[in-house]
Amino acid sequence: MVMMEMKQSFFTYSLLLVVLFHFTVTTSAQSPAGAPAPSSVPTDIITILQKARGFTTLIRLLKTTQVSNQIDAQLLNSNNGLTFFAPTDNAFSSLKPGLLNSLNDQQKNELIQFHMLSSFTALTNFDTLSNPVRTQAGENPSRLALNVTTSGNQVNITTGVVNTTVSGTVYSDKQLAVYQVDKVLLPLDFFLAKPPAPAPAPANPKAHKKKLADGPAAPSDNSGAMSLTKWHAIGVAVLVAVLASISL
Ligand SMILES: *[C@@H]1O[C@H](CO)[C@@H](O)[C@H](O)[C@H]1NC(C)=O
Ligand SMILES: *[C@@H]1O[C@H](CO)[C@@H](O)[C@H](O)[C@H]1NC(C)=O
Ligand SMILES: *[C@@H]1O[C@H](CO)[C@@H](O)[C@H](O)[C@H]1NC(C)=O
């Protein structure tokens, strides 16, 4: 009888420990992800471009399209990092007059996404990419091709409309690389006739945007959940071992 009661209280006690342990692991694992944007200041794209100077048009575009927020979120949620080709103010002012203003919101978004690769690429690693390089604007080789040719540290880019060379590294850590380009990378998409679209037009951009926003975040969510489960499993295993040694 006493033995039974003791076992019961051990059980209650262990249950309490499991709950407490779970709570600790969960809250400590969640706090970095739930932290507000300021914690990402070192890799905040706007701050980086402001410090570098000469990117005011790009900064304005990043803000109006809200892609800057998307970049912050991607850097926080993805382990792949990001590569960004940053056209200078001169690059924008040498565009055909009125071209930028003629773009609608969706096209402006596409233009910025076309300047982004959803993984970190060091300057010396561009030769490992295969053409056409997939940008965050999507995968359509005939309209959204971005081809790269390299020779030593020289990286040439062609879109079918624009040829340019990476002219400098604005910023680089292990996660984010920002490279200066002296031309705006215009996709062929802006210059080709619109393809016949049998699907209702508004549905596509929405799904496209959602995919872009959700896509890169998914892997790290998984890995976060995996490590949480792992720690939880370790905690439970330790408790079971302790309990087993007590009841022996
Ligand atoms: C890059 O472009 C420059 C200028 O057009 C050219 O001289 C050079 O050969 C190109 N390099 C590569 C690796 O394509
Ligand atoms: C990009 O490279 C692919 C594969 O080499 C080629 O088929 C395509 O024509 C190229 N496109 C441009 C715009 O250079
Ligand atoms: C880009 O370079 C290719 C060859 O490297 C050339 O055929 C093409 O005309 C150039 N395009 C522009 C827009 O300068």
Short mmCIF file of C-alpha atoms and ligand atoms in Angstrom, two decimals:
data_model
loop_
_atom_site.label_atom_id
_atom_site.label_comp_id
_atom_site.label_asym_id
_atom_site.label_seq_id
_atom_site.Cartn_x
_atom_site.Cartn_y
_atom_site.Cartn_z
CA MET A 1 0.00 0.00 0.00
CA VAL A 2 2.75 2.44 1.03
CA MET A 3 4.77 1.27 -1.96
CA MET A 4 1.81 2.02 -4.23
CA GLU A 5 1.44 5.52 -2.82
CA MET A 6 5.15 6.16 -3.20
CA LYS A 7 5.06 5.01 -6.81
CA GLN A 8 2.07 7.20 -7.44
CA SER A 9 3.75 10.28 -6.02
CA PHE A 10 6.89 9.49 -8.03
CA PHE A 11 4.71 9.36 -11.08
CA THR A 12 3.03 12.69 -10.27
CA TYR A 13 6.41 14.25 -9.56
CA SER A 14 7.89 13.02 -12.83
CA LEU A 15 4.87 14.27 -14.74
CA LEU A 16 5.38 17.69 -13.20
CA LEU A 17 9.05 17.62 -14.21
CA VAL A 18 8.19 16.70 -17.77
CA VAL A 19 5.71 19.57 -17.98
CA LEU A 20 8.22 22.00 -16.46
CA PHE A 21 10.99 20.80 -18.75
CA HIS A 22 8.77 21.09 -21.80
CA PHE A 23 7.80 24.63 -20.80
CA THR A 24 11.43 25.68 -20.38
CA VAL A 25 12.54 24.19 -23.69
CA THR A 26 9.59 25.65 -25.57
CA THR A 27 9.95 29.19 -24.24
CA SER A 28 13.72 29.30 -24.65
CA ALA A 29 13.50 27.89 -28.18
CA GLN A 30 10.82 30.36 -29.19
CA SER A 31 12.31 33.57 -27.92
CA PRO A 32 14.92 34.06 -30.71
CA ALA A 33 12.37 33.48 -33.49
CA GLY A 34 9.80 35.69 -31.78
CA ALA A 35 12.29 38.49 -31.24
CA PRO A 36 11.40 41.75 -32.97
CA ALA A 37 13.15 42.98 -36.12
CA PRO A 38 15.76 45.18 -34.33
CA SER A 39 17.67 42.05 -33.31
CA SER A 40 18.52 41.58 -37.00
CA VAL A 41 20.11 45.03 -37.31
CA PRO A 42 23.54 43.75 -38.42
CA THR A 43 21.99 42.13 -41.47
CA ASP A 44 19.12 44.55 -42.07
CA ILE A 45 19.20 45.27 -45.79
CA ILE A 46 18.02 48.89 -45.47
CA THR A 47 20.69 49.73 -42.87
CA ILE A 48 23.36 48.08 -45.01
CA LEU A 49 22.37 50.04 -48.12
CA GLN A 50 22.03 53.32 -46.19
CA LYS A 51 25.53 52.91 -44.80
CA ALA A 52 26.93 52.08 -48.23
CA ARG A 53 25.32 55.20 -49.80
CA GLY A 54 24.22 55.59 -53.39
CA PHE A 55 21.25 53.23 -53.17
CA THR A 56 18.36 55.62 -52.42
CA THR A 57 16.15 54.46 -55.30
CA LEU A 58 16.65 50.83 -54.36
CA ILE A 59 15.90 51.58 -50.70
CA ARG A 60 12.68 53.36 -51.70
CA LEU A 61 11.65 50.39 -53.86
CA LEU A 62 12.46 47.90 -51.10
CA LYS A 63 10.26 49.87 -48.72
CA THR A 64 7.30 50.51 -51.03
CA THR A 65 7.20 46.87 -52.15
CA GLN A 66 7.80 45.77 -48.53
CA VAL A 67 10.41 43.33 -49.84
CA SER A 68 12.78 44.65 -47.15
CA ASN A 69 10.49 43.07 -44.53
CA GLN A 70 10.44 39.85 -46.51
CA ILE A 71 14.26 39.83 -46.60
CA ASP A 72 14.48 40.34 -42.83
CA ALA A 73 12.03 37.47 -42.33
CA GLN A 74 13.90 35.21 -44.73
CA LEU A 75 17.21 35.84 -43.00
CA LEU A 76 15.61 35.11 -39.66
CA ASN A 77 13.80 31.96 -40.76
CA SER A 78 16.04 30.34 -43.34
CA ASN A 79 19.45 28.73 -43.02
CA ASN A 80 20.21 29.15 -46.72
CA GLY A 81 20.89 32.85 -46.55
CA LEU A 82 20.41 35.25 -49.42
CA THR A 83 22.27 36.87 -52.28
CA PHE A 84 21.20 40.34 -53.38
CA PHE A 85 22.29 42.25 -56.48
CA ALA A 86 22.00 45.91 -55.58
CA PRO A 87 21.71 48.37 -58.49
CA THR A 88 23.14 51.81 -57.72
CA ASP A 89 21.23 55.10 -58.12
CA ASN A 90 23.18 55.60 -61.36
CA ALA A 91 21.90 52.23 -62.57
CA PHE A 92 18.32 53.36 -61.99
CA SER A 93 18.84 56.79 -63.54
CA SER A 94 20.26 55.25 -66.69
CA LEU A 95 17.07 53.29 -67.27
CA LYS A 96 14.86 54.42 -70.11
CA PRO A 97 12.99 57.45 -68.71
CA GLY A 98 9.62 56.52 -67.25
CA LEU A 99 10.33 52.80 -67.27
CA LEU A 100 10.32 52.39 -63.50
CA ASN A 101 7.12 54.43 -63.12
CA SER A 102 5.42 52.38 -65.81
CA LEU A 103 5.73 49.23 -63.69
CA ASN A 104 2.75 48.22 -61.59
CA ASP A 105 3.16 46.99 -58.01
CA GLN A 106 3.42 43.36 -59.03
CA GLN A 107 6.10 44.14 -61.62
CA LYS A 108 8.06 46.22 -59.11
CA ASN A 109 7.94 43.28 -56.75
CA GLU A 110 9.06 40.94 -59.54
CA LEU A 111 11.91 43.31 -60.43
CA ILE A 112 13.27 43.26 -56.88
CA GLN A 113 12.83 39.50 -56.51
CA PHE A 114 14.72 39.08 -59.78
CA HIS A 115 17.73 40.64 -58.02
CA MET A 116 17.68 38.02 -55.28
CA LEU A 117 18.90 34.43 -55.02
CA SER A 118 17.48 32.44 -52.14
CA SER A 119 20.84 31.24 -50.93
CA PHE A 120 24.09 32.82 -49.87
CA THR A 121 26.64 32.84 -52.68
CA ALA A 122 30.22 33.93 -52.03
CA LEU A 123 31.83 35.92 -54.83
CA THR A 124 34.20 33.04 -55.53
CA ASN A 125 31.36 30.51 -55.72
CA PHE A 126 29.36 31.86 -58.64
CA ASP A 127 31.05 29.32 -60.90
CA THR A 128 29.18 26.60 -58.98
CA LEU A 129 25.76 27.92 -60.10
CA SER A 130 24.22 26.48 -63.22
CA ASN A 131 22.47 28.61 -65.83
CA PRO A 132 19.85 29.84 -65.89
CA VAL A 133 20.24 30.77 -62.21
CA ARG A 134 16.97 30.64 -60.34
CA THR A 135 16.04 33.98 -58.81
CA GLN A 136 13.26 34.65 -56.32
CA ALA A 137 11.16 36.08 -59.17
CA GLY A 138 10.38 32.50 -60.16
CA GLU A 139 11.33 29.81 -62.58
CA ASN A 140 10.59 30.60 -66.20
CA PRO A 141 13.78 30.25 -68.26
CA SER A 142 12.33 32.01 -71.28
CA ARG A 143 11.15 35.09 -69.35
CA LEU A 144 13.11 35.19 -66.09
CA ALA A 145 16.54 33.91 -67.09
CA LEU A 146 19.54 35.22 -65.23
CA ASN A 147 22.79 33.80 -66.53
CA VAL A 148 26.12 34.11 -64.86
CA THR A 149 29.59 33.67 -66.35
CA THR A 150 32.70 33.91 -64.24
CA SER A 151 36.40 34.24 -64.64
CA GLY A 152 38.39 34.52 -61.45
CA ASN A 153 36.61 37.06 -59.27
CA GLN A 154 34.82 38.58 -62.23
CA VAL A 155 31.13 37.75 -62.34
CA ASN A 156 29.20 38.70 -65.48
CA ILE A 157 25.44 38.65 -65.51
CA THR A 158 23.10 38.59 -68.47
CA THR A 159 19.32 38.63 -68.47
CA GLY A 160 18.85 38.61 -72.22
CA VAL A 161 18.12 42.34 -72.02
CA VAL A 162 20.96 43.57 -69.85
CA ASN A 163 24.62 42.59 -69.55
CA THR A 164 26.54 43.71 -66.51
CA THR A 165 29.32 42.79 -64.12
CA VAL A 166 29.33 42.58 -60.33
CA SER A 167 31.29 45.72 -59.52
CA GLY A 168 31.79 45.32 -55.80
CA THR A 169 30.77 43.70 -52.55
CA VAL A 170 28.57 46.01 -50.49
CA TYR A 171 28.17 43.57 -47.63
CA SER A 172 28.88 39.94 -46.90
CA ASP A 173 28.57 37.73 -43.86
CA LYS A 174 27.88 34.01 -43.82
CA GLN A 175 24.17 34.60 -44.41
CA LEU A 176 23.72 37.63 -46.60
CA ALA A 177 25.72 38.82 -49.58
CA VAL A 178 24.97 42.18 -51.19
CA TYR A 179 26.76 42.85 -54.48
CA GLN A 180 26.80 46.12 -56.34
CA VAL A 181 25.67 46.10 -59.96
CA ASP A 182 25.82 49.17 -62.18
CA LYS A 183 22.79 48.24 -64.22
CA VAL A 184 19.28 47.32 -63.18
CA LEU A 185 18.75 43.65 -64.00
CA LEU A 186 15.68 43.88 -66.19
CA PRO A 187 14.01 40.54 -66.88
CA LEU A 188 12.99 39.63 -70.43
CA ASP A 189 9.52 39.23 -68.97
CA PHE A 190 8.96 43.00 -69.08
CA PHE A 191 9.63 43.13 -72.80
CA LEU A 192 7.90 40.05 -74.14
CA ALA A 193 4.22 39.93 -75.01
CA LYS A 194 2.16 38.64 -72.12
CA PRO A 195 1.59 34.91 -72.46
CA PRO A 196 -2.03 33.84 -72.85
CA ALA A 197 -3.32 33.30 -69.34
CA PRO A 198 -6.21 30.84 -69.14
CA ALA A 199 -6.27 31.00 -65.33
CA PRO A 200 -7.92 34.05 -63.73
CA ALA A 201 -5.21 36.70 -63.51
CA PRO A 202 -5.58 37.86 -59.87
CA ALA A 203 -5.27 34.33 -58.47
CA ASN A 204 -1.77 33.75 -59.86
CA PRO A 205 0.19 36.66 -58.41
CA LYS A 206 -1.33 36.00 -55.02
CA ALA A 207 -0.36 32.34 -54.96
CA HIS A 208 3.03 33.32 -56.35
CA LYS A 209 3.60 35.87 -53.61
CA LYS A 210 2.51 33.49 -50.91
CA LYS A 211 4.83 30.83 -52.23
CA LEU A 212 7.71 33.30 -52.17
CA ALA A 213 6.90 34.40 -48.66
CA ASP A 214 6.34 30.92 -47.29
CA GLY A 215 8.84 28.90 -49.29
CA PRO A 216 12.17 29.82 -47.72
CA ALA A 217 10.77 29.84 -44.20
CA ALA A 218 9.63 26.22 -44.27
CA PRO A 219 12.96 24.37 -43.93
CA SER A 220 14.09 26.18 -40.82
CA ASP A 221 10.66 25.80 -39.19
CA ASN A 222 11.14 22.09 -39.64
CA SER A 223 14.64 22.07 -38.24
CA GLY A 224 13.46 24.17 -35.30
CA ALA A 225 10.70 21.69 -34.60
CA MET A 226 13.16 18.84 -34.97
CA SER A 227 15.65 20.20 -32.47
CA LEU A 228 12.79 20.94 -30.06
CA THR A 229 11.57 17.36 -30.36
CA LYS A 230 15.12 16.13 -29.91
CA TRP A 231 15.62 18.09 -26.67
CA HIS A 232 12.24 17.01 -25.45
CA ALA A 233 13.11 13.37 -26.15
CA ILE A 234 16.44 13.74 -24.31
CA GLY A 235 14.62 15.25 -21.32
CA VAL A 236 12.11 12.45 -21.20
CA ALA A 237 14.86 9.84 -21.55
CA VAL A 238 16.79 11.37 -18.64
CA LEU A 239 13.66 11.39 -16.49
CA VAL A 240 12.87 7.79 -17.32
CA ALA A 241 16.43 6.80 -16.41
CA VAL A 242 16.23 8.67 -13.10
CA LEU A 243 12.87 7.14 -12.26
CA ALA A 244 14.08 3.67 -13.16
CA SER A 245 17.10 4.02 -10.86
CA ILE A 246 14.86 5.32 -8.03
CA SER A 247 12.36 2.44 -8.27
CA LEU A 248 15.26 -0.04 -8.33
C1 LIG B 1 32.60 39.86 -68.73
O1 LIG B 1 32.24 40.99 -69.48
C2 LIG B 1 33.34 41.77 -69.89
C3 LIG B 1 32.79 43.03 -70.51
O2 LIG B 1 31.78 42.75 -71.42
C4 LIG B 1 34.19 40.93 -70.83
O3 LIG B 1 35.28 41.66 -71.27
C5 LIG B 1 34.66 39.68 -70.11
O4 LIG B 1 35.34 38.85 -70.99
C6 LIG B 1 33.48 38.93 -69.53
N1 LIG B 1 33.95 37.85 -68.70
C7 LIG B 1 33.35 36.68 -68.61
C8 LIG B 1 33.95 35.70 -67.67
O5 LIG B 1 32.34 36.43 -69.26
C1 LIG B 2 21.12 31.19 -70.25
O1 LIG B 2 21.77 29.96 -70.25
C2 LIG B 2 20.98 28.90 -70.78
C3 LIG B 2 21.76 27.62 -70.55
O2 LIG B 2 23.09 27.75 -70.91
C4 LIG B 2 20.70 29.19 -72.24
O3 LIG B 2 19.92 28.16 -72.78
C5 LIG B 2 19.96 30.52 -72.35
O4 LIG B 2 19.77 30.86 -73.70
C6 LIG B 2 20.73 31.61 -71.68
N1 LIG B 2 19.93 32.82 -71.62
C7 LIG B 2 20.45 34.01 -71.71
C8 LIG B 2 19.50 35.15 -71.62
O5 LIG B 2 21.65 34.20 -71.84
C1 LIG B 3 25.18 40.91 -74.07
O1 LIG B 3 26.31 40.12 -74.41
C2 LIG B 3 26.08 39.20 -75.46
C3 LIG B 3 27.35 38.38 -75.67
O2 LIG B 3 28.10 38.28 -74.53
C4 LIG B 3 25.71 39.95 -76.72
O3 LIG B 3 25.42 39.04 -77.76
C5 LIG B 3 24.49 40.82 -76.45
O4 LIG B 3 24.20 41.61 -77.59
C6 LIG B 3 24.72 41.72 -75.27
N1 LIG B 3 23.45 42.37 -74.95
C7 LIG B 3 23.37 43.65 -74.63
C8 LIG B 3 22.01 44.18 -74.34
O5 LIG B 3 24.36 44.37 -74.55
#
